[in-house]
mmCIF file of N, CA and C in Angstrom:
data_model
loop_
_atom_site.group_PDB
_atom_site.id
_atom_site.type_symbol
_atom_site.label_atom_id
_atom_site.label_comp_id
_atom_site.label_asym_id
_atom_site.label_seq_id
_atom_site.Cartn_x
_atom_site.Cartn_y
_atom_site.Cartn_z
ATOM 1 N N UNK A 1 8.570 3.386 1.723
ATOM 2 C CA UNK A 1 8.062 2.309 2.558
ATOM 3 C C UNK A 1 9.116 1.805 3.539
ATOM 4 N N UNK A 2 10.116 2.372 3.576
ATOM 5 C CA UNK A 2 11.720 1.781 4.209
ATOM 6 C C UNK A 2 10.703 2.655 5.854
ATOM 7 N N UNK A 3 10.867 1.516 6.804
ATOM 8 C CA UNK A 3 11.930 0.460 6.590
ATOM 9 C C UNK A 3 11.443 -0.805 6.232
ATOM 10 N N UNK A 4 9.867 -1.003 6.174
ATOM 11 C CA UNK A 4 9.518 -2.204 5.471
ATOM 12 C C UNK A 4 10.010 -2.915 4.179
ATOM 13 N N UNK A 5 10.147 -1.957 3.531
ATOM 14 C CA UNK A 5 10.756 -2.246 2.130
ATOM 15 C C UNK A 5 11.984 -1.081 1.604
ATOM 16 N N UNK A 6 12.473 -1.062 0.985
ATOM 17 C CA UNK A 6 13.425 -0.539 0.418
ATOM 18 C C UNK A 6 14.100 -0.511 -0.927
ATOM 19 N N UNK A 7 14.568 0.597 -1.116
ATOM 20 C CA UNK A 7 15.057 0.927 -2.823
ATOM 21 C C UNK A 7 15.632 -0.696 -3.395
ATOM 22 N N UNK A 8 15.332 -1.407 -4.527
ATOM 23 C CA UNK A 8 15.535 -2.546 -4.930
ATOM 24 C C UNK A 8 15.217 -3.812 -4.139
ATOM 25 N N UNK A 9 14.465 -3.908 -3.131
ATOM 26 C CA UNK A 9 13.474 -5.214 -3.240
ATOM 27 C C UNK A 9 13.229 -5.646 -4.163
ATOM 28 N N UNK A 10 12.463 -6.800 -3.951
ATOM 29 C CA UNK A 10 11.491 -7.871 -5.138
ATOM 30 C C UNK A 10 10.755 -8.199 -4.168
ATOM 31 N N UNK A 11 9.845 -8.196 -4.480
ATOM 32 C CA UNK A 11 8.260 -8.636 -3.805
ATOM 33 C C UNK A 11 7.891 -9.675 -4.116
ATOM 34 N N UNK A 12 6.936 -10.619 -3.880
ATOM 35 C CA UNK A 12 6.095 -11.335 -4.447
ATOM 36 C C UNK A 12 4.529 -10.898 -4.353
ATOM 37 N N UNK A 13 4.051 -10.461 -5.028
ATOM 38 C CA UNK A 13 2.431 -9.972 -5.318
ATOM 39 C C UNK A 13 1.241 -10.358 -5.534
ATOM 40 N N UNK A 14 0.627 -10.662 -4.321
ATOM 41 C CA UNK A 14 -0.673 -11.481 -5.329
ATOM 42 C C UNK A 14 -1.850 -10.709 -4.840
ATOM 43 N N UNK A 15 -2.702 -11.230 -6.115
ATOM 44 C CA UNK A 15 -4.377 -11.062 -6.460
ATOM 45 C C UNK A 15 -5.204 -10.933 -5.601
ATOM 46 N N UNK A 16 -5.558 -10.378 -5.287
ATOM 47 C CA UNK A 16 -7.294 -10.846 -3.566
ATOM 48 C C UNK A 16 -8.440 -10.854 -4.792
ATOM 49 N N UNK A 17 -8.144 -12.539 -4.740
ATOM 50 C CA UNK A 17 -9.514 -12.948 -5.217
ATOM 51 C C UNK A 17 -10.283 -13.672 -4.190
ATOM 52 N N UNK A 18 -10.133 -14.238 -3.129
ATOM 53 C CA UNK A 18 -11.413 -14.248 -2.135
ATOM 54 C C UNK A 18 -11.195 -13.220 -1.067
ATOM 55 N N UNK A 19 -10.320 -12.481 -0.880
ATOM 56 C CA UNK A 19 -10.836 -12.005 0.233
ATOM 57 C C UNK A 19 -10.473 -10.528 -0.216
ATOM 58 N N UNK A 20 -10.443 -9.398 0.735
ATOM 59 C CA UNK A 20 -10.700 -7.472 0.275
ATOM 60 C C UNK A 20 -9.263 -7.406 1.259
ATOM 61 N N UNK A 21 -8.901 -5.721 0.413
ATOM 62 C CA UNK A 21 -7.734 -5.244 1.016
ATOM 63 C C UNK A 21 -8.283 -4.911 2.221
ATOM 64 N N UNK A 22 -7.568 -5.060 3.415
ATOM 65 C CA UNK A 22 -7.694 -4.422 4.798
ATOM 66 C C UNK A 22 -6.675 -3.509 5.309
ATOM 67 N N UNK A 23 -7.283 -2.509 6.509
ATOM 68 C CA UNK A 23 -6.219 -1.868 6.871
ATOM 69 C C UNK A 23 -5.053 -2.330 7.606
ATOM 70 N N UNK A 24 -3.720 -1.824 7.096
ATOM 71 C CA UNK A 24 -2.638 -2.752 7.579
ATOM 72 C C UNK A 24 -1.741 -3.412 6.559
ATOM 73 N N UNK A 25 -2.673 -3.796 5.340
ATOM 74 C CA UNK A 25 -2.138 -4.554 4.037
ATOM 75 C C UNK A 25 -1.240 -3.162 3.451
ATOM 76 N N UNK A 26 -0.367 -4.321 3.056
ATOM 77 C CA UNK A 26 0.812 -3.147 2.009
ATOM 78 C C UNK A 26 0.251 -3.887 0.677
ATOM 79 N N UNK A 27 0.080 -2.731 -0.251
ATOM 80 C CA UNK A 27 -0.724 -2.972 -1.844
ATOM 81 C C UNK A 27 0.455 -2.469 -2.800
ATOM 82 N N UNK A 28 0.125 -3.141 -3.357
ATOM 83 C CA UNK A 28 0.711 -2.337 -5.342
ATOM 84 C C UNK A 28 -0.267 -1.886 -5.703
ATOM 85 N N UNK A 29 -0.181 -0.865 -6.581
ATOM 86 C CA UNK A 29 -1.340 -0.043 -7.266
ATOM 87 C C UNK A 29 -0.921 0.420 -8.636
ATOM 88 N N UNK A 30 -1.735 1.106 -9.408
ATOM 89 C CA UNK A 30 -1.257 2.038 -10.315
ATOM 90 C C UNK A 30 -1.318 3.215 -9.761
ATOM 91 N N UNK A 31 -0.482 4.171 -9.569
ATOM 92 C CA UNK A 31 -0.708 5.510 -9.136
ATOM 93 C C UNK A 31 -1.506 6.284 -10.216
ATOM 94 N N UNK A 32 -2.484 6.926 -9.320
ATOM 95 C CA UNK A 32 -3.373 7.316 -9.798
ATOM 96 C C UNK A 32 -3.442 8.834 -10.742
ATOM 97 N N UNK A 33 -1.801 9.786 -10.636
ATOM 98 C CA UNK A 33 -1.737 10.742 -11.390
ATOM 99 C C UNK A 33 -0.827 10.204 -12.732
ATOM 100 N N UNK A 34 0.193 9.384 -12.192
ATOM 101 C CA UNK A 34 1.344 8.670 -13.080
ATOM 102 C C UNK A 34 1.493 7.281 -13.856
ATOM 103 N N UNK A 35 0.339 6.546 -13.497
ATOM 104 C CA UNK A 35 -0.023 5.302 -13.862
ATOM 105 C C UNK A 35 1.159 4.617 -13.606
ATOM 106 N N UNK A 36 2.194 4.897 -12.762
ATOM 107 C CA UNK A 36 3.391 3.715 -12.695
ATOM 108 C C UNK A 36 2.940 3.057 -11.653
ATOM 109 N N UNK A 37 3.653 1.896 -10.649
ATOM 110 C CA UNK A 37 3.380 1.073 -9.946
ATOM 111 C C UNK A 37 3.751 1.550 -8.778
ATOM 112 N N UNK A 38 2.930 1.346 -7.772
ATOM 113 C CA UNK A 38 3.458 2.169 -6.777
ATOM 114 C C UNK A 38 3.144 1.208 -5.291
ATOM 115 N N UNK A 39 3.985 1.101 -4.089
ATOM 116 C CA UNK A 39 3.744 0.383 -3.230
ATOM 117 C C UNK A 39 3.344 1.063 -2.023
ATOM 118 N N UNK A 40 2.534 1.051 -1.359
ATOM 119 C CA UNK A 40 2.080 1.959 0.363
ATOM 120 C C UNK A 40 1.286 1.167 0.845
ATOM 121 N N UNK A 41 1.124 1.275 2.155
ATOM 122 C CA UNK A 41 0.123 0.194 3.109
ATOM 123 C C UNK A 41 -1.407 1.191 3.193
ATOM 124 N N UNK A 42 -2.256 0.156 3.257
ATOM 125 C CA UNK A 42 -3.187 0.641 3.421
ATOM 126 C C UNK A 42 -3.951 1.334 5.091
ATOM 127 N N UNK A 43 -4.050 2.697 4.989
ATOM 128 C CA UNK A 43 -4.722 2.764 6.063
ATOM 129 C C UNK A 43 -6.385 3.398 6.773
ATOM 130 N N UNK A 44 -6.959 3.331 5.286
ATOM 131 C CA UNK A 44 -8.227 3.669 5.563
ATOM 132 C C UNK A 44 -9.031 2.775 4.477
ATOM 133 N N UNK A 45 -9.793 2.090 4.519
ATOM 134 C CA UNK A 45 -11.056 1.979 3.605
ATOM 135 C C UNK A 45 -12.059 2.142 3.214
ATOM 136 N N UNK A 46 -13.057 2.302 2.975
ATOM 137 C CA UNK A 46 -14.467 2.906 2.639
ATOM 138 C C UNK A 46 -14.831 2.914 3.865
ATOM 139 N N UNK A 47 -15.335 4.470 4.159
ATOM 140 C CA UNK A 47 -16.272 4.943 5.473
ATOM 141 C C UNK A 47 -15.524 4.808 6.432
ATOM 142 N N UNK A 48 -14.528 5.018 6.437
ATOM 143 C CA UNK A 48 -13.184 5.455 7.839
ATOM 144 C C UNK A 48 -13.049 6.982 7.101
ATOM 145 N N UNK A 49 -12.880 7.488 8.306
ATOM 146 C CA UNK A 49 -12.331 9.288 8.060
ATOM 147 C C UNK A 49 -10.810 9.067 8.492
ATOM 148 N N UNK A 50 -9.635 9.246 7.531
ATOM 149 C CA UNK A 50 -8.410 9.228 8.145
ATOM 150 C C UNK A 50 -7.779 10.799 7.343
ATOM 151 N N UNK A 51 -7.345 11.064 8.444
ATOM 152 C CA UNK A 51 -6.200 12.308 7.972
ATOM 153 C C UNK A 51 -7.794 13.991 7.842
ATOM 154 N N UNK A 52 -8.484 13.498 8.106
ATOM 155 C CA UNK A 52 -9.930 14.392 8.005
ATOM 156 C C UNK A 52 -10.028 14.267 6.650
ATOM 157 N N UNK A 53 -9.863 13.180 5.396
ATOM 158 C CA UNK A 53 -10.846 12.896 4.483
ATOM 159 C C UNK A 53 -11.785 11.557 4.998
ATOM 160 N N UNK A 54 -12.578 11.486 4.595
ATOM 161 C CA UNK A 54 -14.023 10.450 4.468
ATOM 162 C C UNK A 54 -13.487 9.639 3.016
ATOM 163 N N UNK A 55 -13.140 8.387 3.382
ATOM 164 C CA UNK A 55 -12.926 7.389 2.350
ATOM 165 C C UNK A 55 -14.582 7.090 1.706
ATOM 166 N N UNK A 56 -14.149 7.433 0.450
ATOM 167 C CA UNK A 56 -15.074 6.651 -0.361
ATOM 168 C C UNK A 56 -15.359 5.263 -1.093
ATOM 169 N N UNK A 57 -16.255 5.085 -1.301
ATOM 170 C CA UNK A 57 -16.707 3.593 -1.748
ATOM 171 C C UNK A 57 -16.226 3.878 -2.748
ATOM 172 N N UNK A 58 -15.444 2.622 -3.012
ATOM 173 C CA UNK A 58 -14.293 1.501 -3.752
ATOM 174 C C UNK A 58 -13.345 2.261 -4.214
ATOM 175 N N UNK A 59 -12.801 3.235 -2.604
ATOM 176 C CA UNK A 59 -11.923 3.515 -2.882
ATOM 177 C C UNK A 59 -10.766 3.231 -1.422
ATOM 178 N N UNK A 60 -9.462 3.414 -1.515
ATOM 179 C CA UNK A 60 -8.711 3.034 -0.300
ATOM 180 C C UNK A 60 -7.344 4.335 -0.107
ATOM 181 N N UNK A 61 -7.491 4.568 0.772
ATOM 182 C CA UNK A 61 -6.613 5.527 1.926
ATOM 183 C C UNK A 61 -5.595 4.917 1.849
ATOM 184 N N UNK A 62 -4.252 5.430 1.335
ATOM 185 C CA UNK A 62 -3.272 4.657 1.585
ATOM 186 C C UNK A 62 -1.634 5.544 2.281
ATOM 187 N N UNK A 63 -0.960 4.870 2.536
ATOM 188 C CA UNK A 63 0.474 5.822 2.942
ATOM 189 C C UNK A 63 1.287 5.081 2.958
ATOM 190 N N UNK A 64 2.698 5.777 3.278
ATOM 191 C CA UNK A 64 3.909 5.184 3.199
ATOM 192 C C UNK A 64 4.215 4.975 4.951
ATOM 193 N N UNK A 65 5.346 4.179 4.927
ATOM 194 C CA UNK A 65 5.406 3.357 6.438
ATOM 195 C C UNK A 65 6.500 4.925 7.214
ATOM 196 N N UNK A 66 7.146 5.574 5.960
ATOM 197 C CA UNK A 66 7.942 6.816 6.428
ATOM 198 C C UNK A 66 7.213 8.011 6.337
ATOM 199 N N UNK A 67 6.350 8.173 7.257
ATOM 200 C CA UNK A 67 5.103 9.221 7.185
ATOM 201 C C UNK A 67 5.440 10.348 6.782
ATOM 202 N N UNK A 68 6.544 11.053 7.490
ATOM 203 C CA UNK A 68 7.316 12.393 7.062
ATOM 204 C C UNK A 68 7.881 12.729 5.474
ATOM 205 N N UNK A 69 8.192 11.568 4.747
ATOM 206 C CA UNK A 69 9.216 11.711 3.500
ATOM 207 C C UNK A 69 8.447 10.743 2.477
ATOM 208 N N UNK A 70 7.071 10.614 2.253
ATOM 209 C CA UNK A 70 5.977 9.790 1.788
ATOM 210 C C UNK A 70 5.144 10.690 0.984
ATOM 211 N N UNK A 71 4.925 10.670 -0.224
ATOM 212 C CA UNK A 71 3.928 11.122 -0.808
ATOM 213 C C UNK A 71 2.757 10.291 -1.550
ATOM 214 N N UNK A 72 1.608 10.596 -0.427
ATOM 215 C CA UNK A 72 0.642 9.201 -0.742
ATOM 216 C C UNK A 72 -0.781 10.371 -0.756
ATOM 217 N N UNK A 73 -1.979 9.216 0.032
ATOM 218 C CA UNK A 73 -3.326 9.817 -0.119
ATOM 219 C C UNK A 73 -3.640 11.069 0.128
ATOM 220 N N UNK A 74 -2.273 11.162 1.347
ATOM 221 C CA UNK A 74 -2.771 12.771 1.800
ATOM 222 C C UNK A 74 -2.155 13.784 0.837
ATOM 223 N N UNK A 75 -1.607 13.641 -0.020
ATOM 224 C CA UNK A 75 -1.118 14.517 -1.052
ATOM 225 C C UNK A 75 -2.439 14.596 -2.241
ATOM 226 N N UNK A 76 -2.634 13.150 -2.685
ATOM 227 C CA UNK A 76 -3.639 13.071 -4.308
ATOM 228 C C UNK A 76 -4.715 12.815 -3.642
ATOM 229 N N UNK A 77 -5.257 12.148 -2.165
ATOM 230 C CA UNK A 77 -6.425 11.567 -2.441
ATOM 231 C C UNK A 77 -6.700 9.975 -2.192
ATOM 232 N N UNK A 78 -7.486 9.861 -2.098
ATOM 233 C CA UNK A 78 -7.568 8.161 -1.765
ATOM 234 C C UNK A 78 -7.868 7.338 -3.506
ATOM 235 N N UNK A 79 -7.311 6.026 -3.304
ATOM 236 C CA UNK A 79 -6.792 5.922 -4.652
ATOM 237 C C UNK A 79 -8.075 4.328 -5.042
ATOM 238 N N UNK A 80 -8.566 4.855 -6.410
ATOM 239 C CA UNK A 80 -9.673 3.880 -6.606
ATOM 240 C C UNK A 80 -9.433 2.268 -6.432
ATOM 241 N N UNK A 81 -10.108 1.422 -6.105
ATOM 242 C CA UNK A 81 -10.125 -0.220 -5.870
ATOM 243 C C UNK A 81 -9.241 -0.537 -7.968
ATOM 244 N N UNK A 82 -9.619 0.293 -8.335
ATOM 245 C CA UNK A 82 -9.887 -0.345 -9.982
ATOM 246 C C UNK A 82 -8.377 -0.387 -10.366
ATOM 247 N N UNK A 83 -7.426 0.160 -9.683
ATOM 248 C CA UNK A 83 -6.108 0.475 -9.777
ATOM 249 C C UNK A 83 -5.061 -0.243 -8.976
ATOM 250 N N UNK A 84 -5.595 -1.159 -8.081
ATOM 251 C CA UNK A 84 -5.221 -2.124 -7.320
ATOM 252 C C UNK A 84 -4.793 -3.156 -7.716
ATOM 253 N N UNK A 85 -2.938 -3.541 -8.121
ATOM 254 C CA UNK A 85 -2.825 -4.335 -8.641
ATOM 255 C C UNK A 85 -2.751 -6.210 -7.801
ATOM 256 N N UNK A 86 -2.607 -5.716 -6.242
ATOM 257 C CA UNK A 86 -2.449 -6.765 -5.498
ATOM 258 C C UNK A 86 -1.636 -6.128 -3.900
ATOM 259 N N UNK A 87 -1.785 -7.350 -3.374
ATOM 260 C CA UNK A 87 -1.114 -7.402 -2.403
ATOM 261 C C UNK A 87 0.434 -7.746 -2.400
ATOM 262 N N UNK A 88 1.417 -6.740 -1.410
ATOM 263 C CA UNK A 88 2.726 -7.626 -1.120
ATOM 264 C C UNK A 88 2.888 -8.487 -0.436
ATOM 265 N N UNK A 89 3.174 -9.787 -0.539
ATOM 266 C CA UNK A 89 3.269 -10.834 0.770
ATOM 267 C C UNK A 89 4.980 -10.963 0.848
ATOM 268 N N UNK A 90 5.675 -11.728 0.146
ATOM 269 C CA UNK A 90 6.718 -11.347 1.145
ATOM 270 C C UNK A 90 8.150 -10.928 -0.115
ATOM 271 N N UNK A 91 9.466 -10.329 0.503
ATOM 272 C CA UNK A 91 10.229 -10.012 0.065
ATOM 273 C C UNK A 91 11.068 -10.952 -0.371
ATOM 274 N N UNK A 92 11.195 -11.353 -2.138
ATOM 275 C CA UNK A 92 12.272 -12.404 -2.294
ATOM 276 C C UNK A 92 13.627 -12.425 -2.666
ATOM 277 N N UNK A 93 13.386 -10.952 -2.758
ATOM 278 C CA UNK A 93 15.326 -10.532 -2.620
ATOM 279 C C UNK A 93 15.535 -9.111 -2.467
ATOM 280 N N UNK A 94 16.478 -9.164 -1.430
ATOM 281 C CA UNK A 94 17.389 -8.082 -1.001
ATOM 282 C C UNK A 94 18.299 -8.868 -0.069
ATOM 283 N N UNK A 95 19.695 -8.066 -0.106
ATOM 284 C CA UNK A 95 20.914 -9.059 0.557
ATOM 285 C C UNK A 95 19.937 -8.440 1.832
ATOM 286 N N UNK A 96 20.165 -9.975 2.919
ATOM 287 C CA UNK A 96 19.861 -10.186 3.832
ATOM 288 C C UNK A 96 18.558 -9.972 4.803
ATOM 289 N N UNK A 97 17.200 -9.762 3.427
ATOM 290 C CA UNK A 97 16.166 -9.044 3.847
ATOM 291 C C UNK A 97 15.391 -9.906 3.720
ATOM 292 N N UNK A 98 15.433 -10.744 3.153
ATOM 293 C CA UNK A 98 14.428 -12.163 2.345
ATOM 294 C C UNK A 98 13.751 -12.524 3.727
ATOM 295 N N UNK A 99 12.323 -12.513 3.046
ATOM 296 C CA UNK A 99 11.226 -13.115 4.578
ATOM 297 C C UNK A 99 9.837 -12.317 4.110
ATOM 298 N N UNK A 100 9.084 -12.676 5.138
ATOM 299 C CA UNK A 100 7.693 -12.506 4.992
ATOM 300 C C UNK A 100 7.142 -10.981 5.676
ATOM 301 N N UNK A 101 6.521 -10.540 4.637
ATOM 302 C CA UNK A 101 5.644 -9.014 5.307
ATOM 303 C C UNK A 101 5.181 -9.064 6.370
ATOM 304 N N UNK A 102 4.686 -8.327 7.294
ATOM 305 C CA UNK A 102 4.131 -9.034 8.229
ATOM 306 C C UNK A 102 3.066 -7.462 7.972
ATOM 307 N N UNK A 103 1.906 -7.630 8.305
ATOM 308 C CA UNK A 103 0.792 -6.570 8.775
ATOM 309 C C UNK A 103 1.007 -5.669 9.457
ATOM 310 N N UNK A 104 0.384 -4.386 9.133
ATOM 311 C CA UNK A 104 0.707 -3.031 10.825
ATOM 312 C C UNK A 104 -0.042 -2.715 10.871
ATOM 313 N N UNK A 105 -1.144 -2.652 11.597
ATOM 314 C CA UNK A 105 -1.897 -1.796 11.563
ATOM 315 C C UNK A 105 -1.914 -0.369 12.992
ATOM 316 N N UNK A 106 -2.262 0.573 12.820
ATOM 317 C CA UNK A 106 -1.846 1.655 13.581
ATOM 318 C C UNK A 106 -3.054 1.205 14.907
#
């Protein structure tokens, strides 16, 4: 995710309980082959074609911000809603990195 984020951040993470991931949002997830925690921005959601797959319902397209050196949707697949642990909002430690996410969308 560098250069948005980087090896030893701390995040702060929260829940979307009123509102849905959009494209642009950087998510935590469970990865979907490894069950560990995994961070990438979102860039497709149900019924967007990105990368020539067709996102499926309640599921989300996701990638890393270092497109070249990223192993995300276009490797496994678009990764189910059910595995979605939250959103990143902002970074609360790294020397001199501390501050707020901000959105990208392409």
């Amino acid at each position: 995710m560098a250069p948005t984020l980087v090896a030893g951040d701390r995040i702060l993470v929260t829940r979307f309980l009123t509102d849905t991931p959009a494209r642009g949002d950087i998510i935590v997830f469970r990865h979907p082959v490894g069950n560990e925690l995994t961070v990438k921005r979102i860039a497709g959601v149900a019924g967007d074609l990105v990368e020539a797959q067709l996102v499926p319902s309640g599921h989300l397209f996701v990638v890393g911000d270092n497109r070249g050196a990223s192993w995300d949707s276009r490797h496994w697949g678009p990764v189910p809603d059910s595995l979605v642990v939250g959103r990143a909002r902002v970074v609360l430690w790294h020397a001199g990195r501390a501050g707020r996410i901000f959105k990208w969308v392409e």
